[in-house]
Amino acid sequence: MNRSDRLFSRAQELMPGGVNSPVRAFRAVGGTPVYPRSGSGQFIVDEDGREFLDYCMSWGPLILGHAHPLVVEQVKSAVDRGLSFGMPCEAEIDLSERVLSVLPGESRVRFVNSGTEAVMTAIRLARGVTGRDVVAKFTGCYHGHADHLLVKAGSGLATFGTASSAGVPESMVQDMLVLPLDNSEAVEAALRATGERLAAVVIEAIPANNGLLVQRPEFLKMLRRVTRELGALIVSDEVLTGYRVGAPHISLRNGLEPDILTLGKVVGGGMPVGAIAGSKSVMDHLAPDGPVYQAGTLSGNPIGMTAGAATLRVLEESGAAERLEELGGLLEEGFGAIVGRLGIPACMQRAGSIFWMALDAHEPPRSAETIVAESMDKYRTLHGSMLSQGIYLAPSGYEVGFLSTAHTEGDIQRTLEALETGLKKAYA
Ligand SMILES: Cc1ncc(COP(=O)(O)O)c(C=O)c1O
């Protein structure tokens, strides 16, 4: 038994499943979770001293890699001055300016402590602004674990949903309409049938929690057109995609033109931060200016705000978007070549620094329903092979991978060689 095994067996006596977030338990891929002791750049070293090239990057936030020197230096200096005051701080002004600098018109932002909180607040805000109750979400999109967002489709194609988690009363989801991605006809009909009861449509700017389900621009434009006609808002959830798919945010470029944008992950630079942003006229509905209540003891604390501001500053100043696009392009191209050589059905879907390998697929799926469930067995084999070659991929085939500016061409080359070995095993 190595140290990670021992830690995990102790953890299982202390925490449900031994973890504080379910996917970390490695149930989808088997084996023992990796326990990092430290991280630097693109690498982590675990409690057993094994080094892994990391493509999880804390599930996305670490766009500059682990322990980026400038971020660490600024956070340390903030820590020295006090962890939290429950009062306004200068760092939140810096971060607000950076967040708003890429948004159109006169905008405002509110910081919270997680992506879940951001989307939960965005939906309350959309309901408050419109005075309506019904919110549409899509099968295959994840927006955090607020009660009303843990909803799955009922028996029809576009129906009011049923709770997808125990502990969520049906009354919490009765105003949630659950729609299929990539089906313009069904979605438009359902939205129009809801008519003036529709407060908002919430969608991931690029759905990236069940594979990477890049949507057709016509579909997104239809959502914008129909919601405008109905007087409903679009909440674009960019918790995962924000700052990772070029600049400005992808939903400002792909036809969604959201009324409310939610951010998380990168915006906190590795600390627990989420954000809701939108036009002044929408955001002014939040307390204390408006009647939509929202608050938080640790919201806008100086440590999170400093980590986020330092991260965005480096991103802005370093031409990171081009660099990440280059690295992503290399990975995607190399993957295509491997697939060609091995003659296997698989493809890589990529958006900026986010990538996903669709196994058992001839073309990238656009809806969760079209992901081949059996391909997850192949992913399990691939994941095990990559770990044994010192490369850490997310412990579920439904999860995307994340590049950082710390990754190099050499890392991509090494990853491609390992992938070729792993894919041979997976498809054997
Ligand atoms: C698109 C999206 N929205 C919301 C969330 C929830 O964020 P958090 O885990 O910070 O609560 C996530 C988390 O992965 C996400 O990917």
Tab-separated table of C-alpha atoms and ligand atoms in Angstrom:
chain	number	residue	atom	x	y	z
A	1	MET	CA	0.000	0.000	0.000
A	2	ASN	CA	1.446	3.363	-0.947
A	3	ARG	CA	0.786	6.617	0.885
A	4	SER	CA	-2.086	7.678	-1.454
A	5	ASP	CA	-3.818	4.341	-0.786
A	6	ARG	CA	-3.390	4.798	2.966
A	7	LEU	CA	-4.668	8.364	2.843
A	8	PHE	CA	-7.699	7.330	0.805
A	9	SER	CA	-8.591	4.498	3.128
A	10	ARG	CA	-8.410	6.895	6.110
A	11	ALA	CA	-10.439	9.473	4.157
A	12	GLN	CA	-13.185	6.923	3.536
A	13	GLU	CA	-13.620	6.576	7.289
A	14	LEU	CA	-14.069	10.332	7.587
A	15	MET	CA	-15.843	11.737	4.518
A	16	PRO	CA	-18.645	10.329	2.359
A	17	GLY	CA	-16.856	8.423	-0.395
A	18	GLY	CA	-13.597	9.742	1.075
A	19	VAL	CA	-13.908	12.991	-0.856
A	20	ASN	CA	-15.387	16.480	-0.852
A	21	SER	CA	-16.667	16.386	-4.440
A	22	PRO	CA	-17.906	13.161	-6.033
A	23	VAL	CA	-15.872	12.787	-9.255
A	24	ARG	CA	-12.636	12.931	-7.252
A	25	ALA	CA	-13.406	9.480	-5.845
A	26	PHE	CA	-12.233	7.865	-9.126
A	27	ARG	CA	-15.362	5.673	-9.275
A	28	ALA	CA	-15.643	6.068	-13.062
A	29	VAL	CA	-12.084	4.962	-13.734
A	30	GLY	CA	-11.261	2.776	-10.741
A	31	GLY	CA	-8.174	2.898	-8.550
A	32	THR	CA	-7.119	5.330	-5.867
A	33	PRO	CA	-7.332	9.107	-6.230
A	34	VAL	CA	-4.050	10.931	-6.615
A	35	TYR	CA	-3.164	13.006	-3.533
A	36	PRO	CA	-1.066	15.965	-4.710
A	37	ARG	CA	1.516	17.250	-2.294
A	38	SER	CA	2.557	20.140	-4.501
A	39	GLY	CA	2.108	21.633	-7.920
A	40	SER	CA	4.365	23.754	-10.059
A	41	GLY	CA	3.599	24.900	-13.584
A	42	GLN	CA	2.150	21.991	-15.547
A	43	PHE	CA	3.195	19.341	-13.007
A	44	ILE	CA	1.942	17.923	-9.750
A	45	VAL	CA	3.883	15.718	-7.373
A	46	ASP	CA	1.816	13.362	-5.246
A	47	GLU	CA	2.275	12.148	-1.678
A	48	ASP	CA	4.247	9.184	-3.000
A	49	GLY	CA	6.647	11.434	-4.876
A	50	ARG	CA	5.237	10.545	-8.315
A	51	GLU	CA	5.191	13.375	-10.828
A	52	PHE	CA	2.248	13.862	-13.185
A	53	LEU	CA	1.808	16.155	-16.153
A	54	ASP	CA	-1.558	17.671	-15.223
A	55	TYR	CA	-4.481	18.277	-17.593
A	56	CYS	CA	-7.035	18.774	-14.816
A	57	MET	CA	-5.652	22.060	-13.550
A	58	SER	CA	-7.989	22.049	-10.552
A	59	TRP	CA	-10.875	21.515	-13.033
A	60	GLY	CA	-10.015	24.617	-15.013
A	61	PRO	CA	-9.056	27.556	-12.786
A	62	LEU	CA	-5.281	27.208	-13.152
A	63	ILE	CA	-4.947	28.644	-16.631
A	64	LEU	CA	-1.426	29.843	-15.754
A	65	GLY	CA	-0.433	26.486	-14.283
A	66	HIS	CA	0.141	25.567	-10.647
A	67	ALA	CA	1.625	28.122	-8.251
A	68	HIS	CA	2.297	30.811	-10.851
A	69	PRO	CA	5.012	33.020	-9.255
A	70	LEU	CA	3.213	36.347	-9.642
A	71	VAL	CA	-0.108	35.003	-8.401
A	72	VAL	CA	1.558	33.314	-5.428
A	73	GLU	CA	3.570	36.418	-4.554
A	74	GLN	CA	0.508	38.674	-4.608
A	75	VAL	CA	-1.653	36.204	-2.681
A	76	LYS	CA	1.075	35.794	-0.031
A	77	SER	CA	1.294	39.515	0.368
A	78	ALA	CA	-2.513	39.733	0.711
A	79	VAL	CA	-2.518	36.881	3.246
A	80	ASP	CA	0.051	38.734	5.343
A	81	ARG	CA	-2.361	41.643	5.554
A	82	GLY	CA	-5.370	39.616	6.732
A	83	LEU	CA	-7.593	36.871	5.314
A	84	SER	CA	-11.004	38.443	5.339
A	85	PHE	CA	-12.712	41.513	6.696
A	86	GLY	CA	-16.317	41.264	5.543
A	87	MET	CA	-15.780	44.789	4.209
A	88	PRO	CA	-15.062	46.181	0.760
A	89	CYS	CA	-11.441	45.887	-0.399
A	90	GLU	CA	-9.233	47.432	-3.062
A	91	ALA	CA	-8.540	44.099	-4.762
A	92	GLU	CA	-12.228	43.679	-5.634
A	93	ILE	CA	-12.097	46.966	-7.536
A	94	ASP	CA	-9.068	45.776	-9.504
A	95	LEU	CA	-10.782	42.487	-10.345
A	96	SER	CA	-14.079	44.223	-11.217
A	97	GLU	CA	-12.294	46.528	-13.662
A	98	ARG	CA	-10.602	43.590	-15.331
A	99	VAL	CA	-13.806	41.562	-15.572
A	100	LEU	CA	-15.834	44.473	-16.923
A	101	SER	CA	-13.173	45.571	-19.410
A	102	VAL	CA	-14.223	42.816	-21.829
A	103	LEU	CA	-17.981	43.323	-21.477
A	104	PRO	CA	-20.025	45.599	-23.737
A	105	GLY	CA	-21.703	48.829	-22.625
A	106	GLU	CA	-22.077	49.946	-19.028
A	107	SER	CA	-21.834	46.757	-17.000
A	108	ARG	CA	-21.639	45.697	-13.376
A	109	VAL	CA	-20.313	42.614	-11.591
A	110	ARG	CA	-21.002	40.903	-8.252
A	111	PHE	CA	-18.555	38.390	-6.789
A	112	VAL	CA	-19.596	35.257	-4.924
A	113	ASN	CA	-17.725	32.153	-3.731
A	114	SER	CA	-18.389	29.487	-6.353
A	115	GLY	CA	-19.820	28.826	-9.778
A	116	THR	CA	-22.862	27.248	-8.145
A	117	GLU	CA	-23.609	30.445	-6.271
A	118	ALA	CA	-23.074	32.512	-9.406
A	119	VAL	CA	-25.632	30.619	-11.486
A	120	MET	CA	-28.071	30.353	-8.584
A	121	THR	CA	-27.919	34.126	-8.178
A	122	ALA	CA	-28.124	34.761	-11.928
A	123	ILE	CA	-31.368	32.808	-12.092
A	124	ARG	CA	-32.848	34.614	-9.119
A	125	LEU	CA	-31.836	37.874	-10.772
A	126	ALA	CA	-33.409	36.884	-14.116
A	127	ARG	CA	-36.629	35.958	-12.333
A	128	GLY	CA	-36.541	39.201	-10.364
A	129	VAL	CA	-35.917	41.349	-13.440
A	130	THR	CA	-38.671	39.760	-15.530
A	131	GLY	CA	-41.148	39.037	-12.753
A	132	ARG	CA	-41.545	35.563	-14.281
A	133	ASP	CA	-40.846	32.087	-12.918
A	134	VAL	CA	-40.066	29.591	-15.680
A	135	VAL	CA	-36.414	28.932	-16.508
A	136	ALA	CA	-35.283	26.671	-19.344
A	137	LYS	CA	-32.115	24.620	-19.089
A	138	PHE	CA	-30.591	21.963	-21.327
A	139	THR	CA	-29.975	18.279	-20.825
A	140	GLY	CA	-26.224	17.777	-20.693
A	141	CYS	CA	-25.458	21.204	-19.217
A	142	TYR	CA	-24.251	21.476	-15.623
A	143	HIS	CA	-24.680	24.679	-13.693
A	144	GLY	CA	-23.648	23.669	-10.190
A	145	HIS	CA	-25.625	21.966	-7.470
A	146	ALA	CA	-28.323	24.475	-6.483
A	147	ASP	CA	-31.617	22.606	-5.902
A	148	HIS	CA	-33.526	23.892	-8.896
A	149	LEU	CA	-30.608	23.164	-11.237
A	150	LEU	CA	-30.472	19.493	-10.267
A	151	VAL	CA	-33.189	18.682	-12.733
A	152	LYS	CA	-33.465	16.206	-15.565
A	153	ALA	CA	-35.841	15.867	-18.481
A	154	GLY	CA	-39.199	14.254	-17.875
A	155	SER	CA	-40.550	11.688	-20.315
A	156	GLY	CA	-40.987	13.986	-23.352
A	157	LEU	CA	-38.436	15.759	-25.539
A	158	ALA	CA	-38.915	19.226	-24.031
A	159	THR	CA	-40.768	19.037	-20.745
A	160	PHE	CA	-40.893	20.362	-17.245
A	161	GLY	CA	-38.223	18.444	-15.408
A	162	THR	CA	-37.993	16.100	-12.495
A	163	ALA	CA	-35.404	16.301	-9.724
A	164	SER	CA	-32.150	14.553	-10.608
A	165	SER	CA	-30.934	14.256	-7.019
A	166	ALA	CA	-32.486	12.798	-3.913
A	167	GLY	CA	-33.325	15.561	-1.469
A	168	VAL	CA	-34.627	17.979	-4.088
A	169	PRO	CA	-38.402	18.403	-3.722
A	170	GLU	CA	-40.353	18.314	-6.982
A	171	SER	CA	-41.694	21.750	-6.016
A	172	MET	CA	-38.149	23.140	-6.478
A	173	VAL	CA	-38.017	22.085	-10.127
A	174	GLN	CA	-41.608	22.616	-11.174
A	175	ASP	CA	-40.730	25.818	-13.003
A	176	MET	CA	-37.715	24.345	-14.761
A	177	LEU	CA	-38.201	23.493	-18.416
A	178	VAL	CA	-35.665	20.908	-19.598
A	179	LEU	CA	-34.739	21.115	-23.274
A	180	PRO	CA	-32.556	19.081	-25.668
A	181	LEU	CA	-29.382	20.644	-27.062
A	182	ASP	CA	-29.011	20.878	-30.838
A	183	ASN	CA	-32.726	20.513	-31.598
A	184	SER	CA	-33.908	23.906	-32.824
A	185	GLU	CA	-37.402	22.808	-33.691
A	186	ALA	CA	-38.276	21.216	-30.338
A	187	VAL	CA	-36.638	24.026	-28.381
A	188	GLU	CA	-38.276	26.862	-30.271
A	189	ALA	CA	-41.680	25.195	-29.934
A	190	ALA	CA	-41.224	24.667	-26.187
A	191	LEU	CA	-40.053	28.240	-25.609
A	192	ARG	CA	-42.956	29.682	-27.574
A	193	ALA	CA	-45.426	27.427	-25.749
A	194	THR	CA	-44.070	28.826	-22.472
A	195	GLY	CA	-44.430	32.341	-23.873
A	196	GLU	CA	-44.694	35.111	-21.329
A	197	ARG	CA	-44.077	32.776	-18.393
A	198	LEU	CA	-40.450	32.375	-19.514
A	199	ALA	CA	-37.970	34.317	-17.354
A	200	ALA	CA	-34.735	32.996	-18.837
A	201	VAL	CA	-32.893	30.389	-20.785
A	202	VAL	CA	-29.729	29.238	-19.048
A	203	ILE	CA	-27.070	27.497	-21.102
A	204	GLU	CA	-23.353	26.832	-20.878
A	205	ALA	CA	-21.704	29.100	-23.463
A	206	ILE	CA	-20.161	25.887	-24.762
A	207	PRO	CA	-21.599	22.873	-22.947
A	208	ALA	CA	-18.507	21.292	-21.386
A	209	ASN	CA	-19.700	19.087	-18.556
A	210	ASN	CA	-20.789	16.089	-20.622
A	211	GLY	CA	-18.009	16.041	-23.096
A	212	LEU	CA	-17.507	19.219	-25.066
A	213	LEU	CA	-20.743	19.740	-26.978
A	214	VAL	CA	-20.020	22.664	-29.294
A	215	GLN	CA	-23.378	23.948	-30.565
A	216	ARG	CA	-24.213	25.134	-34.048
A	217	PRO	CA	-24.298	28.983	-34.214
A	218	GLU	CA	-27.809	28.838	-35.768
A	219	PHE	CA	-29.066	27.080	-32.650
A	220	LEU	CA	-27.626	29.741	-30.351
A	221	LYS	CA	-28.901	32.578	-32.545
A	222	MET	CA	-32.370	31.037	-32.477
A	223	LEU	CA	-32.258	31.061	-28.656
A	224	ARG	CA	-31.344	34.746	-28.693
A	225	ARG	CA	-34.008	35.666	-31.264
A	226	VAL	CA	-36.831	33.776	-29.555
A	227	THR	CA	-35.973	34.916	-26.020
A	228	ARG	CA	-35.905	38.534	-27.243
A	229	GLU	CA	-39.295	38.129	-28.844
A	230	LEU	CA	-40.678	36.657	-25.621
A	231	GLY	CA	-39.074	39.286	-23.365
A	232	ALA	CA	-36.976	36.626	-21.602
A	233	LEU	CA	-33.291	36.802	-20.667
A	234	ILE	CA	-30.339	34.619	-21.597
A	235	VAL	CA	-28.041	33.543	-18.800
A	236	SER	CA	-24.803	32.342	-20.319
A	237	ASP	CA	-22.895	30.149	-17.921
A	238	GLU	CA	-19.214	30.788	-18.571
A	239	VAL	CA	-18.004	29.362	-15.266
A	240	LEU	CA	-15.965	26.809	-17.188
A	241	THR	CA	-15.386	28.527	-20.544
A	242	GLY	CA	-14.684	32.053	-19.258
A	243	TYR	CA	-11.172	33.250	-20.288
A	244	ARG	CA	-10.486	29.822	-21.810
A	245	VAL	CA	-11.856	30.287	-25.322
A	246	GLY	CA	-10.148	33.477	-26.509
A	247	ALA	CA	-11.325	37.001	-25.734
A	248	PRO	CA	-13.821	38.410	-25.117
A	249	HIS	CA	-15.899	35.547	-23.718
A	250	ILE	CA	-17.211	33.102	-26.287
A	251	SER	CA	-20.896	33.857	-25.585
A	252	LEU	CA	-20.265	37.445	-26.676
A	253	ARG	CA	-19.106	36.053	-30.022
A	254	ASN	CA	-21.148	32.937	-30.732
A	255	GLY	CA	-24.591	34.478	-31.107
A	256	LEU	CA	-25.841	34.117	-27.521
A	257	GLU	CA	-25.312	37.785	-26.585
A	258	PRO	CA	-26.266	37.073	-22.978
A	259	ASP	CA	-28.098	39.409	-20.630
A	260	ILE	CA	-26.366	37.837	-17.664
A	261	LEU	CA	-22.994	36.118	-17.662
A	262	THR	CA	-21.739	33.844	-14.916
A	263	LEU	CA	-18.053	33.264	-14.263
A	264	GLY	CA	-16.048	31.064	-11.904
A	265	LYS	CA	-12.852	29.003	-12.011
A	266	VAL	CA	-10.282	31.214	-13.876
A	267	VAL	CA	-11.777	34.435	-12.487
A	268	GLY	CA	-10.662	33.310	-9.022
A	269	GLY	CA	-7.212	32.139	-10.141
A	270	GLY	CA	-7.467	28.983	-8.003
A	271	MET	CA	-9.357	30.467	-5.065
A	272	PRO	CA	-13.123	30.046	-4.498
A	273	VAL	CA	-14.631	32.869	-6.555
A	274	GLY	CA	-17.660	33.135	-8.819
A	275	ALA	CA	-19.145	36.179	-10.509
A	276	ILE	CA	-22.370	37.417	-12.041
A	277	ALA	CA	-22.077	40.177	-14.608
A	278	GLY	CA	-24.455	42.038	-16.869
A	279	SER	CA	-25.654	45.428	-17.945
A	280	LYS	CA	-26.089	48.069	-15.259
A	281	SER	CA	-29.853	48.067	-15.809
A	282	VAL	CA	-30.063	44.318	-15.080
A	283	MET	CA	-27.500	44.210	-12.257
A	284	ASP	CA	-29.081	47.188	-10.471
A	285	HIS	CA	-31.886	44.811	-9.480
A	286	LEU	CA	-29.506	43.212	-6.962
A	287	ALA	CA	-29.546	44.332	-3.313
A	288	PRO	CA	-28.773	46.911	-2.003
A	289	ASP	CA	-29.864	48.893	-5.096
A	290	GLY	CA	-32.678	46.559	-6.047
A	291	PRO	CA	-35.120	44.022	-4.617
A	292	VAL	CA	-33.261	40.789	-5.550
A	293	TYR	CA	-31.485	39.624	-2.399
A	294	GLN	CA	-27.983	38.175	-2.449
A	295	ALA	CA	-25.169	38.318	0.108
A	296	GLY	CA	-22.066	36.471	1.339
A	297	THR	CA	-19.812	36.565	4.414
A	298	LEU	CA	-16.675	35.777	2.405
A	299	SER	CA	-17.764	37.273	-0.935
A	300	GLY	CA	-15.118	39.521	-2.437
A	301	ASN	CA	-12.546	38.545	0.200
A	302	PRO	CA	-9.102	40.004	-0.504
A	303	ILE	CA	-7.390	36.643	-1.086
A	304	GLY	CA	-9.759	35.441	-3.810
A	305	MET	CA	-9.941	38.882	-5.402
A	306	THR	CA	-6.146	39.160	-5.438
A	307	ALA	CA	-5.657	35.702	-6.958
A	308	GLY	CA	-8.246	36.467	-9.640
A	309	ALA	CA	-6.875	39.917	-10.463
A	310	ALA	CA	-3.283	38.655	-10.648
A	311	THR	CA	-4.349	35.815	-12.947
A	312	LEU	CA	-6.303	38.077	-15.293
A	313	ARG	CA	-3.427	40.558	-15.315
A	314	VAL	CA	-0.954	37.903	-16.455
A	315	LEU	CA	-3.453	36.623	-19.022
A	316	GLU	CA	-3.949	40.119	-20.439
A	317	GLU	CA	-0.253	40.986	-20.510
A	318	SER	CA	1.172	37.733	-21.834
A	319	GLY	CA	-0.725	37.014	-25.062
A	320	ALA	CA	-1.944	33.839	-23.405
A	321	ALA	CA	-4.920	33.298	-25.686
A	322	GLU	CA	-2.731	32.866	-28.791
A	323	ARG	CA	-0.324	30.623	-26.933
A	324	LEU	CA	-3.121	28.380	-25.659
A	325	GLU	CA	-4.684	28.234	-29.110
A	326	GLU	CA	-1.336	27.105	-30.565
A	327	LEU	CA	-0.872	24.390	-27.959
A	328	GLY	CA	-4.472	23.252	-28.351
A	329	GLY	CA	-4.050	23.122	-32.123
A	330	LEU	CA	-0.970	20.892	-31.761
A	331	LEU	CA	-2.806	18.512	-29.465
A	332	GLU	CA	-5.840	18.349	-31.714
A	333	GLU	CA	-3.800	17.822	-34.862
A	334	GLY	CA	-1.645	15.159	-33.234
A	335	PHE	CA	-4.711	13.358	-31.932
A	336	GLY	CA	-6.213	13.322	-35.427
A	337	ALA	CA	-3.007	11.785	-36.777
A	338	ILE	CA	-3.050	9.038	-34.114
A	339	VAL	CA	-6.672	8.216	-34.898
A	340	GLY	CA	-5.764	7.993	-38.595
A	341	ARG	CA	-2.785	5.705	-37.906
A	342	LEU	CA	-4.720	3.405	-35.577
A	343	GLY	CA	-7.858	3.462	-37.723
A	344	ILE	CA	-10.129	3.857	-34.683
A	345	PRO	CA	-13.390	5.766	-34.277
A	346	ALA	CA	-12.417	8.676	-32.015
A	347	CYS	CA	-12.151	12.417	-32.329
A	348	MET	CA	-10.977	15.363	-30.338
A	349	GLN	CA	-13.283	18.279	-29.769
A	350	ARG	CA	-11.557	21.469	-28.698
A	351	ALA	CA	-12.430	25.058	-27.827
A	352	GLY	CA	-9.396	27.198	-27.005
A	353	SER	CA	-7.629	25.602	-24.054
A	354	ILE	CA	-10.406	23.060	-23.355
A	355	PHE	CA	-10.308	19.648	-25.018
A	356	TRP	CA	-12.284	16.426	-24.942
A	357	MET	CA	-11.702	13.062	-26.538
A	358	ALA	CA	-14.871	11.501	-27.904
A	359	LEU	CA	-14.166	7.775	-28.067
A	360	ASP	CA	-16.300	5.468	-30.225
A	361	ALA	CA	-17.346	8.550	-32.203
A	362	HIS	CA	-16.807	9.380	-35.877
A	363	GLU	CA	-17.745	13.007	-35.332
A	364	PRO	CA	-17.938	15.121	-32.189
A	365	PRO	CA	-21.332	14.729	-30.466
A	366	ARG	CA	-23.487	17.856	-30.077
A	367	SER	CA	-25.830	16.469	-27.428
A	368	ALA	CA	-25.351	14.368	-24.312
A	369	GLU	CA	-27.670	11.670	-25.717
A	370	THR	CA	-25.328	11.005	-28.646
A	371	ILE	CA	-22.294	10.188	-26.465
A	372	VAL	CA	-21.727	6.426	-26.667
A	373	ALA	CA	-22.033	5.135	-23.086
A	374	GLU	CA	-19.791	2.107	-23.781
A	375	SER	CA	-16.966	4.448	-24.785
A	376	MET	CA	-16.516	5.094	-21.070
A	377	ASP	CA	-15.042	1.597	-20.668
A	378	LYS	CA	-12.400	2.529	-23.208
A	379	TYR	CA	-11.758	5.790	-21.352
A	380	ARG	CA	-11.199	3.830	-18.158
A	381	THR	CA	-8.405	1.855	-19.864
A	382	LEU	CA	-6.976	4.998	-21.453
A	383	HIS	CA	-7.017	6.855	-18.134
A	384	GLY	CA	-5.166	4.036	-16.362
A	385	SER	CA	-2.569	3.893	-19.105
A	386	MET	CA	-2.006	7.657	-19.042
A	387	LEU	CA	-1.624	7.666	-15.239
A	388	SER	CA	0.944	4.895	-15.445
A	389	GLN	CA	2.807	7.046	-18.013
A	390	GLY	CA	2.762	10.015	-15.618
A	391	ILE	CA	-0.078	11.977	-17.207
A	392	TYR	CA	-3.124	13.029	-15.227
A	393	LEU	CA	-6.411	13.246	-17.120
A	394	ALA	CA	-9.768	13.877	-15.438
A	395	PRO	CA	-11.050	10.712	-13.763
A	396	SER	CA	-14.163	10.474	-15.971
A	397	GLY	CA	-14.584	10.248	-19.713
A	398	TYR	CA	-17.370	12.822	-19.584
A	399	GLU	CA	-14.989	15.469	-18.250
A	400	VAL	CA	-12.922	17.812	-20.390
A	401	GLY	CA	-9.178	18.460	-20.159
A	402	PHE	CA	-7.562	21.839	-19.540
A	403	LEU	CA	-4.370	23.297	-20.963
A	404	SER	CA	-2.409	25.989	-19.191
A	405	THR	CA	0.162	28.493	-20.336
A	406	ALA	CA	2.728	26.401	-18.450
A	407	HIS	CA	2.327	23.467	-20.850
A	408	THR	CA	4.935	23.272	-23.594
A	409	GLU	CA	5.212	21.827	-27.090
A	410	GLY	CA	7.389	19.103	-25.558
A	411	ASP	CA	4.606	18.235	-23.112
A	412	ILE	CA	2.119	17.956	-25.953
A	413	GLN	CA	4.485	15.695	-27.871
A	414	ARG	CA	4.960	13.465	-24.843
A	415	THR	CA	1.195	13.418	-24.266
A	416	LEU	CA	0.535	12.375	-27.851
A	417	GLU	CA	3.008	9.502	-27.585
A	418	ALA	CA	1.350	8.362	-24.357
A	419	LEU	CA	-2.104	8.714	-25.922
A	420	GLU	CA	-1.086	6.494	-28.819
A	421	THR	CA	-0.016	3.784	-26.365
A	422	GLY	CA	-3.158	4.253	-24.261
A	423	LEU	CA	-5.549	4.257	-27.204
A	424	LYS	CA	-4.015	1.050	-28.594
A	425	LYS	CA	-4.775	-0.609	-25.237
A	426	ALA	CA	-8.252	0.894	-25.016
A	427	TYR	CA	-9.261	-0.291	-28.485
A	428	ALA	CA	-7.459	-3.673	-28.282
B	1	LIG	C1	-20.571	25.497	-16.405
B	1	LIG	C2	-20.488	25.356	-14.927
B	1	LIG	N1	-21.348	26.044	-14.167
B	1	LIG	C3	-21.305	25.968	-12.824
B	1	LIG	C4	-20.390	25.158	-12.188
B	1	LIG	C5	-20.354	25.089	-10.693
B	1	LIG	O1	-19.211	25.697	-10.215
B	1	LIG	P1	-18.622	25.342	-8.766
B	1	LIG	O2	-18.126	23.935	-8.843
B	1	LIG	O3	-17.554	26.371	-8.546
B	1	LIG	O4	-19.747	25.499	-7.811
B	1	LIG	C6	-19.480	24.420	-12.947
B	1	LIG	C7	-18.492	23.547	-12.303
B	1	LIG	O5	-17.801	22.788	-12.919
B	1	LIG	C8	-19.532	24.535	-14.362
B	1	LIG	O6	-18.680	23.853	-15.135
